[in-house]
PDB file of C-alpha atoms and ligand atoms in Angstrom:
ATOM      1  CA  MET A1243       3.566  -6.641  20.373  1.00  0.00           C
ATOM      2  CA  VAL A1244       0.246  -4.992  19.243  1.00  0.00           C
ATOM      3  CA  THR A1245      -1.179  -6.383  15.888  1.00  0.00           C
ATOM      4  CA  GLY A1246      -3.254  -3.942  14.037  1.00  0.00           C
ATOM      5  CA  ALA A1247      -1.880  -0.837  15.566  1.00  0.00           C
ATOM      6  CA  THR A1248      -2.635   1.711  12.843  1.00  0.00           C
ATOM      7  CA  ALA A1249      -6.105   2.445  13.971  1.00  0.00           C
ATOM      8  CA  GLY A1250      -8.923   1.997  16.417  1.00  0.00           C
ATOM      9  CA  ILE A1251      -8.449  -0.148  19.373  1.00  0.00           C
ATOM     10  CA  GLY A1252      -5.022  -1.273  18.496  1.00  0.00           C
ATOM     11  CA  GLU A1253      -3.722   2.323  18.265  1.00  0.00           C
ATOM     12  CA  ALA A1254      -5.204   3.223  21.443  1.00  0.00           C
ATOM     13  CA  CYS A1255      -3.655   0.323  23.232  1.00  0.00           C
ATOM     14  CA  ALA A1256      -0.355   1.224  22.024  1.00  0.00           C
ATOM     15  CA  ARG A1257      -0.739   4.739  23.225  1.00  0.00           C
ATOM     16  CA  THR A1258      -1.952   3.403  26.663  1.00  0.00           C
ATOM     17  CA  LEU A1259       1.046   0.799  26.888  1.00  0.00           C
ATOM     18  CA  ALA A1260       3.584   3.471  25.743  1.00  0.00           C
ATOM     19  CA  GLU A1261       2.387   5.751  28.445  1.00  0.00           C
ATOM     20  CA  ALA A1262       2.791   2.979  31.107  1.00  0.00           C
ATOM     21  CA  GLY A1263       6.436   2.402  29.835  1.00  0.00           C
ATOM     22  CA  VAL A1264       6.069  -0.662  27.887  1.00  0.00           C
ATOM     23  CA  ASN A1265       8.467  -1.179  24.976  1.00  0.00           C
ATOM     24  CA  LEU A1266       6.276  -1.832  21.667  1.00  0.00           C
ATOM     25  CA  VAL A1267       6.458  -3.839  18.604  1.00  0.00           C
ATOM     26  CA  LEU A1268       3.663  -2.486  16.320  1.00  0.00           C
ATOM     27  CA  ILE A1269       2.634  -4.441  13.368  1.00  0.00           C
ATOM     28  CA  ALA A1270      -0.204  -3.722  10.606  1.00  0.00           C
ATOM     29  CA  ARG A1271      -0.190  -3.275   6.722  1.00  0.00           C
ATOM     30  CA  ARG A1272       0.023   0.427   6.491  1.00  0.00           C
ATOM     31  CA  SER A1273       3.656   1.409   7.162  1.00  0.00           C
ATOM     32  CA  ASP A1274       2.936   5.177   6.796  1.00  0.00           C
ATOM     33  CA  ARG A1275       0.500   5.028   9.717  1.00  0.00           C
ATOM     34  CA  LEU A1276       3.042   2.823  11.767  1.00  0.00           C
ATOM     35  CA  GLY A1277       5.878   5.213  11.178  1.00  0.00           C
ATOM     36  CA  ALA A1278       3.692   8.302  12.227  1.00  0.00           C
ATOM     37  CA  LEU A1279       2.590   6.582  15.386  1.00  0.00           C
ATOM     38  CA  ALA A1280       6.152   5.464  16.412  1.00  0.00           C
ATOM     39  CA  GLY A1281       7.224   9.073  15.790  1.00  0.00           C
ATOM     40  CA  GLU A1282       4.402  10.320  18.244  1.00  0.00           C
ATOM     41  CA  LEU A1283       5.201   7.725  20.869  1.00  0.00           C
ATOM     42  CA  ALA A1284       8.894   8.493  20.773  1.00  0.00           C
ATOM     43  CA  ALA A1285       8.197  11.268  23.259  1.00  0.00           C
ATOM     44  CA  THR A1286       7.265   8.714  25.904  1.00  0.00           C
ATOM     45  CA  GLY A1287      10.650   7.419  25.784  1.00  0.00           C
ATOM     46  CA  VAL A1288       9.800   3.813  25.286  1.00  0.00           C
ATOM     47  CA  ASP A1289      11.428   1.752  22.534  1.00  0.00           C
ATOM     48  CA  VAL A1290       8.947   1.396  19.531  1.00  0.00           C
ATOM     49  CA  ARG A1291       9.705  -0.857  16.600  1.00  0.00           C
ATOM     50  CA  THR A1292       7.432  -1.161  13.555  1.00  0.00           C
ATOM     51  CA  ARG A1293       7.046  -3.318  10.964  1.00  0.00           C
ATOM     52  CA  ALA A1294       4.551  -3.760   7.854  1.00  0.00           C
ATOM     53  CA  VAL A1295       3.148  -7.221   8.545  1.00  0.00           C
ATOM     54  CA  ASP A1296      -0.037  -8.817   7.074  1.00  0.00           C
ATOM     55  CA  VAL A1297      -1.151 -11.125   9.812  1.00  0.00           C
ATOM     56  CA  ARG A1298      -2.660 -13.315   6.861  1.00  0.00           C
ATOM     57  CA  ASP A1299       0.957 -13.985   5.473  1.00  0.00           C
ATOM     58  CA  ARG A1300       2.382 -16.776   7.652  1.00  0.00           C
ATOM     59  CA  ASP A1301       5.815 -16.418   5.950  1.00  0.00           C
ATOM     60  CA  GLY A1302       5.546 -12.733   6.776  1.00  0.00           C
ATOM     61  CA  VAL A1303       4.851 -13.410  10.336  1.00  0.00           C
ATOM     62  CA  THR A1304       7.771 -15.867  10.516  1.00  0.00           C
ATOM     63  CA  ARG A1305      10.203 -13.332   8.949  1.00  0.00           C
ATOM     64  CA  CYS A1306       9.049 -10.739  11.540  1.00  0.00           C
ATOM     65  CA  MET A1307       9.855 -13.173  14.221  1.00  0.00           C
ATOM     66  CA  GLU A1308      13.279 -13.731  12.783  1.00  0.00           C
ATOM     67  CA  TRP A1309      13.797  -9.999  12.545  1.00  0.00           C
ATOM     68  CA  LEU A1310      12.923  -9.456  16.174  1.00  0.00           C
ATOM     69  CA  ASP A1311      15.309 -12.592  17.189  1.00  0.00           C
ATOM     70  CA  GLY A1312      18.136 -10.856  15.194  1.00  0.00           C
ATOM     71  CA  GLN A1313      17.690  -7.727  17.413  1.00  0.00           C
ATOM     72  CA  GLY A1314      17.409  -9.880  20.602  1.00  0.00           C
ATOM     73  CA  VAL A1315      13.825  -8.789  21.027  1.00  0.00           C
ATOM     74  CA  THR A1316      11.394 -11.075  23.140  1.00  0.00           C
ATOM     75  CA  VAL A1317       7.777 -10.645  22.882  1.00  0.00           C
ATOM     76  CA  ASP A1318       6.234 -10.716  26.666  1.00  0.00           C
ATOM     77  CA  ILE A1319       2.933  -9.414  25.753  1.00  0.00           C
ATOM     78  CA  LEU A1320       1.115 -10.162  22.684  1.00  0.00           C
ATOM     79  CA  LEU A1321      -2.205  -8.300  21.819  1.00  0.00           C
ATOM     80  CA  ASN A1322      -3.942 -10.011  18.964  1.00  0.00           C
ATOM     81  CA  ASN A1323      -6.103  -7.065  17.874  1.00  0.00           C
ATOM     82  CA  ALA A1324      -5.826  -7.197  13.883  1.00  0.00           C
ATOM     83  CA  GLY A1325      -9.390  -8.061  12.539  1.00  0.00           C
ATOM     84  CA  LEU A1326     -12.101  -6.692  10.409  1.00  0.00           C
ATOM     85  CA  ALA A1327     -15.617  -7.325   9.190  1.00  0.00           C
ATOM     86  CA  ARG A1328     -16.543  -7.313   5.414  1.00  0.00           C
ATOM     87  CA  GLY A1329     -20.168  -6.775   4.458  1.00  0.00           C
ATOM     88  CA  LEU A1330     -23.446  -7.401   6.256  1.00  0.00           C
ATOM     89  CA  ASP A1331     -25.347  -9.863   3.956  1.00  0.00           C
ATOM     90  CA  THR A1332     -27.387 -13.026   4.678  1.00  0.00           C
ATOM     91  CA  PHE A1333     -25.687 -16.332   4.438  1.00  0.00           C
ATOM     92  CA  GLN A1334     -27.572 -17.024   1.180  1.00  0.00           C
ATOM     93  CA  GLU A1335     -26.206 -13.801  -0.274  1.00  0.00           C
ATOM     94  CA  GLY A1336     -22.726 -13.152   1.234  1.00  0.00           C
ATOM     95  CA  SER A1337     -19.530 -13.470  -0.864  1.00  0.00           C
ATOM     96  CA  HIS A1338     -16.606 -15.838  -0.473  1.00  0.00           C
ATOM     97  CA  GLU A1339     -14.378 -13.099  -0.956  1.00  0.00           C
ATOM     98  CA  ASP A1340     -15.523 -11.319   2.251  1.00  0.00           C
ATOM     99  CA  TRP A1341     -15.699 -14.321   3.984  1.00  0.00           C
ATOM    100  CA  ASP A1342     -12.144 -15.393   3.328  1.00  0.00           C
ATOM    101  CA  ASP A1343     -10.959 -11.892   4.189  1.00  0.00           C
ATOM    102  CA  MET A1344     -12.590 -12.327   7.670  1.00  0.00           C
ATOM    103  CA  ILE A1345     -11.705 -15.945   8.358  1.00  0.00           C
ATOM    104  CA  ASP A1346      -8.033 -15.423   7.072  1.00  0.00           C
ATOM    105  CA  THR A1347      -7.516 -12.326   9.286  1.00  0.00           C
ATOM    106  CA  ASN A1348      -9.552 -12.765  12.398  1.00  0.00           C
ATOM    107  CA  VAL A1349      -8.962 -16.503  12.938  1.00  0.00           C
ATOM    108  CA  LYS A1350      -5.925 -17.578  10.735  1.00  0.00           C
ATOM    109  CA  GLY A1351      -4.139 -14.494  11.281  1.00  0.00           C
ATOM    110  CA  LEU A1352      -4.350 -14.712  14.968  1.00  0.00           C
ATOM    111  CA  ILE A1353      -3.316 -18.319  14.893  1.00  0.00           C
ATOM    112  CA  ASN A1354      -0.233 -17.368  12.779  1.00  0.00           C
ATOM    113  CA  VAL A1355       1.046 -14.824  15.161  1.00  0.00           C
ATOM    114  CA  THR A1356       0.066 -16.845  18.432  1.00  0.00           C
ATOM    115  CA  ARG A1357       1.823 -19.922  17.102  1.00  0.00           C
ATOM    116  CA  ALA A1358       4.932 -17.885  16.261  1.00  0.00           C
ATOM    117  CA  ILE A1359       5.110 -16.342  19.852  1.00  0.00           C
ATOM    118  CA  LEU A1360       3.794 -18.953  22.382  1.00  0.00           C
ATOM    119  CA  PRO A1361       6.728 -21.222  22.240  1.00  0.00           C
ATOM    120  CA  GLY A1362       9.208 -18.387  23.533  1.00  0.00           C
ATOM    121  CA  MET A1363       6.714 -17.544  26.186  1.00  0.00           C
ATOM    122  CA  ILE A1364       6.526 -21.060  27.339  1.00  0.00           C
ATOM    123  CA  ALA A1365      10.325 -21.460  27.232  1.00  0.00           C
ATOM    124  CA  ARG A1366      10.590 -18.420  29.412  1.00  0.00           C
ATOM    125  CA  ASP A1367       7.609 -19.637  31.472  1.00  0.00           C
ATOM    126  CA  SER A1368       6.454 -15.917  31.242  1.00  0.00           C
ATOM    127  CA  GLY A1369       3.911 -14.092  29.146  1.00  0.00           C
ATOM    128  CA  HIS A1370       0.448 -12.767  28.311  1.00  0.00           C
ATOM    129  CA  VAL A1371      -1.630 -13.112  25.243  1.00  0.00           C
ATOM    130  CA  VAL A1372      -4.825 -10.855  24.916  1.00  0.00           C
ATOM    131  CA  ASN A1373      -7.055 -11.455  22.192  1.00  0.00           C
ATOM    132  CA  ILE A1374      -9.748  -8.996  21.128  1.00  0.00           C
ATOM    133  CA  GLY A1375     -12.842 -10.900  20.621  1.00  0.00           C
ATOM    134  CA  SER A1376     -16.409  -9.365  20.424  1.00  0.00           C
ATOM    135  CA  ILE A1377     -19.794  -9.503  21.712  1.00  0.00           C
ATOM    136  CA  ALA A1378     -20.196 -11.024  18.235  1.00  0.00           C
ATOM    137  CA  GLY A1379     -18.574 -14.009  19.789  1.00  0.00           C
ATOM    138  CA  HIS A1380     -21.099 -14.470  22.542  1.00  0.00           C
ATOM    139  CA  MET A1381     -24.265 -13.768  20.506  1.00  0.00           C
ATOM    140  CA  VAL A1382     -25.046 -13.833  16.769  1.00  0.00           C
ATOM    141  CA  TYR A1383     -27.075 -11.155  15.183  1.00  0.00           C
ATOM    142  CA  PRO A1384     -28.876 -11.067  11.759  1.00  0.00           C
ATOM    143  CA  LYS A1385     -26.507 -10.995   8.691  1.00  0.00           C
ATOM    144  CA  GLY A1386     -23.331 -11.318  11.116  1.00  0.00           C
ATOM    145  CA  ASN A1387     -23.004 -14.916  10.145  1.00  0.00           C
ATOM    146  CA  VAL A1388     -19.493 -15.410   9.212  1.00  0.00           C
ATOM    147  CA  TYR A1389     -17.995 -12.333  11.148  1.00  0.00           C
ATOM    148  CA  CYS A1390     -19.828 -13.972  14.343  1.00  0.00           C
ATOM    149  CA  ALA A1391     -18.256 -17.336  13.702  1.00  0.00           C
ATOM    150  CA  THR A1392     -14.736 -15.806  13.526  1.00  0.00           C
ATOM    151  CA  LYS A1393     -15.380 -14.125  17.071  1.00  0.00           C
ATOM    152  CA  TYR A1394     -16.789 -17.451  18.197  1.00  0.00           C
ATOM    153  CA  ALA A1395     -13.610 -19.125  17.130  1.00  0.00           C
ATOM    154  CA  VAL A1396     -11.583 -16.374  18.892  1.00  0.00           C
ATOM    155  CA  ARG A1397     -13.350 -17.200  22.095  1.00  0.00           C
ATOM    156  CA  ALA A1398     -12.891 -21.057  21.656  1.00  0.00           C
ATOM    157  CA  LEU A1399      -9.273 -20.597  20.907  1.00  0.00           C
ATOM    158  CA  THR A1400      -8.685 -18.521  24.042  1.00  0.00           C
ATOM    159  CA  ASP A1401     -10.413 -21.146  26.162  1.00  0.00           C
ATOM    160  CA  ALA A1402      -8.790 -23.993  24.342  1.00  0.00           C
ATOM    161  CA  ALA A1403      -5.242 -22.502  24.454  1.00  0.00           C
ATOM    162  CA  ASN A1404      -5.730 -22.040  28.351  1.00  0.00           C
ATOM    163  CA  LEU A1405      -6.279 -25.604  28.733  1.00  0.00           C
ATOM    164  CA  ASP A1406      -3.032 -26.379  26.847  1.00  0.00           C
ATOM    165  CA  LEU A1407      -1.210 -23.768  28.869  1.00  0.00           C
ATOM    166  CA  VAL A1408      -1.996 -25.177  32.240  1.00  0.00           C
ATOM    167  CA  GLY A1409       1.065 -25.675  34.586  1.00  0.00           C
ATOM    168  CA  THR A1410       2.775 -22.765  32.717  1.00  0.00           C
ATOM    169  CA  ARG A1411       2.777 -19.171  34.091  1.00  0.00           C
ATOM    170  CA  VAL A1412       1.759 -18.149  30.522  1.00  0.00           C
ATOM    171  CA  ARG A1413      -1.718 -16.339  30.532  1.00  0.00           C
ATOM    172  CA  MET A1414      -4.439 -15.857  27.779  1.00  0.00           C
ATOM    173  CA  SER A1415      -7.257 -13.633  27.982  1.00  0.00           C
ATOM    174  CA  SER A1416      -9.832 -12.210  25.674  1.00  0.00           C
ATOM    175  CA  VAL A1417     -11.222  -8.672  25.925  1.00  0.00           C
ATOM    176  CA  ASP A1418     -14.735  -8.721  24.043  1.00  0.00           C
ATOM    177  CA  PRO A1419     -16.203  -5.270  23.083  1.00  0.00           C
ATOM    178  CA  GLY A1420     -19.627  -4.287  22.145  1.00  0.00           C
ATOM    179  CA  LEU A1421     -19.923  -1.279  19.805  1.00  0.00           C
ATOM    180  CA  VAL A1422     -16.679   0.723  19.511  1.00  0.00           C
ATOM    181  CA  GLU A1423     -16.535   3.743  17.504  1.00  0.00           C
ATOM    182  CA  THR A1424     -13.499   3.253  15.134  1.00  0.00           C
ATOM    183  CA  GLU A1425     -12.726   2.692  11.431  1.00  0.00           C
ATOM    184  CA  PHE A1426     -14.409  -0.882  11.641  1.00  0.00           C
ATOM    185  CA  SER A1427     -17.492   0.105   9.988  1.00  0.00           C
ATOM    186  CA  LEU A1428     -15.728   2.248   7.316  1.00  0.00           C
ATOM    187  CA  VAL A1429     -13.902  -0.998   6.589  1.00  0.00           C
ATOM    188  CA  ARG A1430     -17.060  -3.267   6.815  1.00  0.00           C
ATOM    189  CA  PHE A1431     -18.829  -1.262   4.195  1.00  0.00           C
ATOM    190  CA  ARG A1432     -15.713  -0.600   2.075  1.00  0.00           C
ATOM    191  CA  GLY A1433     -15.259   3.025   2.559  1.00  0.00           C
ATOM    192  CA  ASP A1434     -19.164   4.038   2.562  1.00  0.00           C
ATOM    193  CA  GLU A1435     -18.803   6.939   4.988  1.00  0.00           C
ATOM    194  CA  GLU A1436     -22.422   7.681   5.164  1.00  0.00           C
ATOM    195  CA  ARG A1437     -23.381   4.090   6.078  1.00  0.00           C
ATOM    196  CA  ALA A1438     -20.525   3.842   8.477  1.00  0.00           C
ATOM    197  CA  ARG A1439     -21.499   6.948  10.355  1.00  0.00           C
ATOM    198  CA  THR A1440     -25.141   5.732  10.612  1.00  0.00           C
ATOM    199  CA  VAL A1441     -23.717   2.904  12.860  1.00  0.00           C
ATOM    200  CA  TYR A1442     -22.627   5.155  15.496  1.00  0.00           C
ATOM    201  CA  GLU A1443     -25.117   7.900  14.897  1.00  0.00           C
ATOM    202  CA  GLY A1444     -27.150   8.688  18.209  1.00  0.00           C
ATOM    203  CA  VAL A1445     -25.200   6.261  20.215  1.00  0.00           C
ATOM    204  CA  ASP A1446     -22.863   6.837  23.049  1.00  0.00           C
ATOM    205  CA  SER A1447     -20.504   4.171  21.844  1.00  0.00           C
ATOM    206  CA  LEU A1448     -17.514   2.964  23.552  1.00  0.00           C
ATOM    207  CA  MET A1449     -14.384   4.634  22.307  1.00  0.00           C
ATOM    208  CA  PRO A1450     -10.911   2.851  21.672  1.00  0.00           C
ATOM    209  CA  GLU A1451      -9.478   4.179  24.917  1.00  0.00           C
ATOM    210  CA  ASP A1452     -12.275   2.447  26.815  1.00  0.00           C
ATOM    211  CA  ILE A1453     -10.847  -0.931  25.582  1.00  0.00           C
ATOM    212  CA  ALA A1454      -7.487  -0.037  26.113  1.00  0.00           C
ATOM    213  CA  ASP A1455      -8.469   0.706  29.761  1.00  0.00           C
ATOM    214  CA  ALA A1456      -9.851  -2.871  30.009  1.00  0.00           C
ATOM    215  CA  VAL A1457      -6.676  -4.375  28.115  1.00  0.00           C
ATOM    216  CA  TYR A1458      -4.607  -2.468  30.718  1.00  0.00           C
ATOM    217  CA  TYR A1459      -6.568  -3.816  33.733  1.00  0.00           C
ATOM    218  CA  VAL A1460      -6.161  -7.553  32.255  1.00  0.00           C
ATOM    219  CA  LEU A1461      -2.375  -7.035  31.954  1.00  0.00           C
ATOM    220  CA  ASN A1462      -2.067  -5.609  35.293  1.00  0.00           C
ATOM    221  CA  THR A1463      -3.661  -8.187  37.379  1.00  0.00           C
ATOM    222  CA  ARG A1464      -1.348  -9.930  39.723  1.00  0.00           C
ATOM    223  CA  PRO A1465       0.576 -13.170  38.087  1.00  0.00           C
ATOM    224  CA  ARG A1466      -1.790 -15.574  40.032  1.00  0.00           C
ATOM    225  CA  VAL A1467      -4.759 -14.127  38.004  1.00  0.00           C
ATOM    226  CA  ASN A1468      -5.897 -14.869  34.551  1.00  0.00           C
ATOM    227  CA  VAL A1469      -8.937 -13.078  33.213  1.00  0.00           C
ATOM    228  CA  LEU A1470     -10.201 -15.590  30.883  1.00  0.00           C
ATOM    229  CA  ASN A1471     -12.683 -13.248  29.344  1.00  0.00           C
ATOM    230  CA  MET A1472     -13.859  -9.723  29.765  1.00  0.00           C
ATOM    231  CA  LEU A1473     -16.980  -8.545  28.025  1.00  0.00           C
ATOM    232  CA  VAL A1474     -17.171  -4.628  27.804  1.00  0.00           C
ATOM    233  CA  MET A1475     -20.301  -3.148  26.503  1.00  0.00           C
ATOM    234  CA  PRO A1476     -21.397   0.479  26.128  1.00  0.00           C
ATOM    235  CA  THR A1477     -23.877   1.329  28.982  1.00  0.00           C
ATOM    236  CA  VAL A1478     -26.466   2.230  26.175  1.00  0.00           C
ATOM    237  CA  GLN A1479     -26.089  -1.144  24.660  1.00  0.00           C
ATOM    238  CA  ARG A1480     -26.967  -4.392  26.668  1.00  0.00           C
ATOM    239  CA  SER A1481     -26.916  -6.714  23.781  1.00  0.00           C
ATOM    240  CA  PRO A1482     -26.585  -6.497  19.876  1.00  0.00           C
ATOM    241  CA  PHE A1483     -30.345  -6.114  19.977  1.00  0.00           C
ATOM    242  CA  VAL A1484     -31.033  -3.823  22.817  1.00  0.00           C
ATOM    243  CA  MET A1485     -29.467  -0.379  22.420  1.00  0.00           C
ATOM    244  CA  ALA A1486     -30.694   3.180  23.447  1.00  0.00           C
ATOM    245  CA  ARG A1487     -30.324   5.134  20.349  1.00  0.00           C
ATOM    246  CA  GLU A1488     -31.079   8.879  20.391  1.00  0.00           C
ATOM    247  CA  GLN A1489     -33.145  10.363  17.535  1.00  0.00           C
ATOM    248  CA  VAL A1490     -30.904  12.355  15.268  1.00  0.00           C
ATOM    249  CA  ALA A1491     -32.322  15.507  13.581  1.00  0.00           C
ATOM    250  CA  ARG A1492     -31.721  15.497   9.952  1.00  0.00           C
TER     251      ARG A1492
HETATM  252  P1  NDP B1304     -10.153  -0.517  12.928  1.00  0.00           P
HETATM  253  O1  NDP B1304     -10.425  -0.892  11.527  1.00  0.00           O
HETATM  254  O2  NDP B1304     -10.233   0.999  13.344  1.00  0.00           O
HETATM  255  O3  NDP B1304      -8.643  -1.191  13.161  1.00  0.00           O
HETATM  256  C1  NDP B1304      -8.466  -2.468  12.684  1.00  0.00           C
HETATM  257  C2  NDP B1304      -6.791  -2.659  12.736  1.00  0.00           C
HETATM  258  O4  NDP B1304      -6.567  -4.070  12.214  1.00  0.00           O
HETATM  259  C3  NDP B1304      -6.045  -1.731  11.702  1.00  0.00           C
HETATM  260  O5  NDP B1304      -4.759  -1.312  12.422  1.00  0.00           O
HETATM  261  C4  NDP B1304      -5.620  -2.778  10.531  1.00  0.00           C
HETATM  262  O6  NDP B1304      -4.313  -2.038  10.093  1.00  0.00           O
HETATM  263  C5  NDP B1304      -5.499  -3.896  11.221  1.00  0.00           C
HETATM  264  N1  NDP B1304      -5.459  -4.953  10.205  1.00  0.00           N
HETATM  265  C6  NDP B1304      -6.683  -5.251   9.607  1.00  0.00           C
HETATM  266  N2  NDP B1304      -6.401  -6.439   8.824  1.00  0.00           N
HETATM  267  C7  NDP B1304      -4.891  -6.699   8.993  1.00  0.00           C
HETATM  268  C8  NDP B1304      -4.016  -7.709   8.516  1.00  0.00           C
HETATM  269  N3  NDP B1304      -4.401  -8.522   7.569  1.00  0.00           N
HETATM  270  N4  NDP B1304      -2.855  -7.679   8.856  1.00  0.00           N
HETATM  271  C9  NDP B1304      -2.484  -6.815   9.975  1.00  0.00           C
HETATM  272  N5  NDP B1304      -3.358  -5.944  10.473  1.00  0.00           N
HETATM  273  C10 NDP B1304      -4.468  -5.723  10.084  1.00  0.00           C
HETATM  274  O7  NDP B1304     -11.339  -1.374  13.722  1.00  0.00           O
HETATM  275  P2  NDP B1304     -11.241  -1.821  15.306  1.00  0.00           P
HETATM  276  O8  NDP B1304     -10.058  -0.969  16.150  1.00  0.00           O
HETATM  277  O9  NDP B1304     -12.583  -1.547  15.733  1.00  0.00           O
HETATM  278  O10 NDP B1304     -10.997  -3.324  15.288  1.00  0.00           O
HETATM  279  C11 NDP B1304      -9.920  -3.972  16.135  1.00  0.00           C
HETATM  280  C12 NDP B1304     -10.563  -5.224  16.586  1.00  0.00           C
HETATM  281  O11 NDP B1304     -11.551  -5.020  17.351  1.00  0.00           O
HETATM  282  C13 NDP B1304     -11.019  -6.179  15.628  1.00  0.00           C
HETATM  283  O12 NDP B1304     -10.420  -7.591  15.837  1.00  0.00           O
HETATM  284  C14 NDP B1304     -12.442  -6.210  15.616  1.00  0.00           C
HETATM  285  O13 NDP B1304     -13.075  -7.342  15.091  1.00  0.00           O
HETATM  286  C15 NDP B1304     -12.476  -5.948  17.324  1.00  0.00           C
HETATM  287  N6  NDP B1304     -13.855  -5.351  17.631  1.00  0.00           N
HETATM  288  C16 NDP B1304     -14.350  -4.328  17.124  1.00  0.00           C
HETATM  289  C17 NDP B1304     -15.508  -3.645  17.593  1.00  0.00           C
HETATM  290  C18 NDP B1304     -16.027  -2.235  16.958  1.00  0.00           C
HETATM  291  O14 NDP B1304     -17.189  -2.151  17.309  1.00  0.00           O
HETATM  292  N7  NDP B1304     -15.242  -1.597  16.481  1.00  0.00           N
HETATM  293  C19 NDP B1304     -16.248  -4.438  18.487  1.00  0.00           C
HETATM  294  C20 NDP B1304     -15.802  -5.737  18.975  1.00  0.00           C
HETATM  295  C21 NDP B1304     -14.607  -6.185  18.508  1.00  0.00           C
HETATM  296  P3  NDP B1304      -3.996  -2.132   8.522  1.00  0.00           P
HETATM  297  O15 NDP B1304      -5.102  -1.883   7.622  1.00  0.00           O
HETATM  298  O16 NDP B1304      -3.039  -0.917   8.492  1.00  0.00           O
HETATM  299  O17 NDP B1304      -3.455  -3.355   8.259  1.00  0.00           O
HETATM  300  C1  8X3 B1305     -17.970  -5.655  16.191  1.00  0.00           C
HETATM  301  C2  8X3 B1305     -19.242  -5.335  17.030  1.00  0.00           C
HETATM  302  O1  8X3 B1305     -21.599  -5.548  16.905  1.00  0.00           O
HETATM  303  O2  8X3 B1305     -20.812  -5.146  14.724  1.00  0.00           O
HETATM  304  O3  8X3 B1305     -17.433  -6.936  16.758  1.00  0.00           O
HETATM  305  O4  8X3 B1305     -20.443  -7.272  15.824  1.00  0.00           O
HETATM  306  S1  8X3 B1305     -20.493  -5.785  16.247  1.00  0.00           S
END
């Protein structure tokens, strides 16, 4: 199951996993995009099921699990990727609306889906959960306040769940990217294309496929190996503050 499969990293992971022969359950809110992606991935021959789910909606997540149960589908791999940033404001100026959006999606959404799926994995004593964290879960940056807090929370949840999972064969990992060129900044700046473009301008950013490669590696380690955390940065970015940006002629 890939959450947030309609764009960016989630979509790239869905493509990589389909190419590897993995059957897929793709969820996100935009059903038109889910349908188009499923249509495209049909050529790989894997089974692709889609469902419009908002991970913030706990009842919707429960209904999705019941829908899968009814079809005899079990989830062996969960990729918790759905997430977003809203705004880039100081703590003293930011809005509760933006903060609720990030906390409800990045933290509570991940908890909703994971809590629904982990018991089945434990019962089967098999499964792998991969959470997409961020460099923002390792270092804070100015005006990153609540977004960074949500990604610190993802890292804490991965570490804490691994303590609770000891003695089982269920693994939990996090893959934590630096700057990746996706729709992330367009969402963060609420559709302001010019502002979103400047984030990636002159930067040889990671592309979603790079993170799909990392996820694929983590999932393909031998069962005795559990990658707790993989931090993946663009070569030109060594920290949120240290980045080689080429001058762009205007
Ligand atoms: P995109 O905006 O390109 O994709 C985000 C995906 O999340 C979309 O498919 C969106 O689908 C889905 N999504 C958002 N909210 C919800 C929701 N409530 N319920 C279900 N799905 C949802 O961004 P990225 O691919 O960049 O982001 C993916 C993850 O990577 C996020 O967790 C982000 O924090 C993280 N990340 C991104 C980095 C970057 O630089 N881009 C760096 C580090 C981490 P839909 O709108 O259809 O619901
Ligand atoms: C997204 C990358 O640097 O904007 O997690 O926080 S950053």
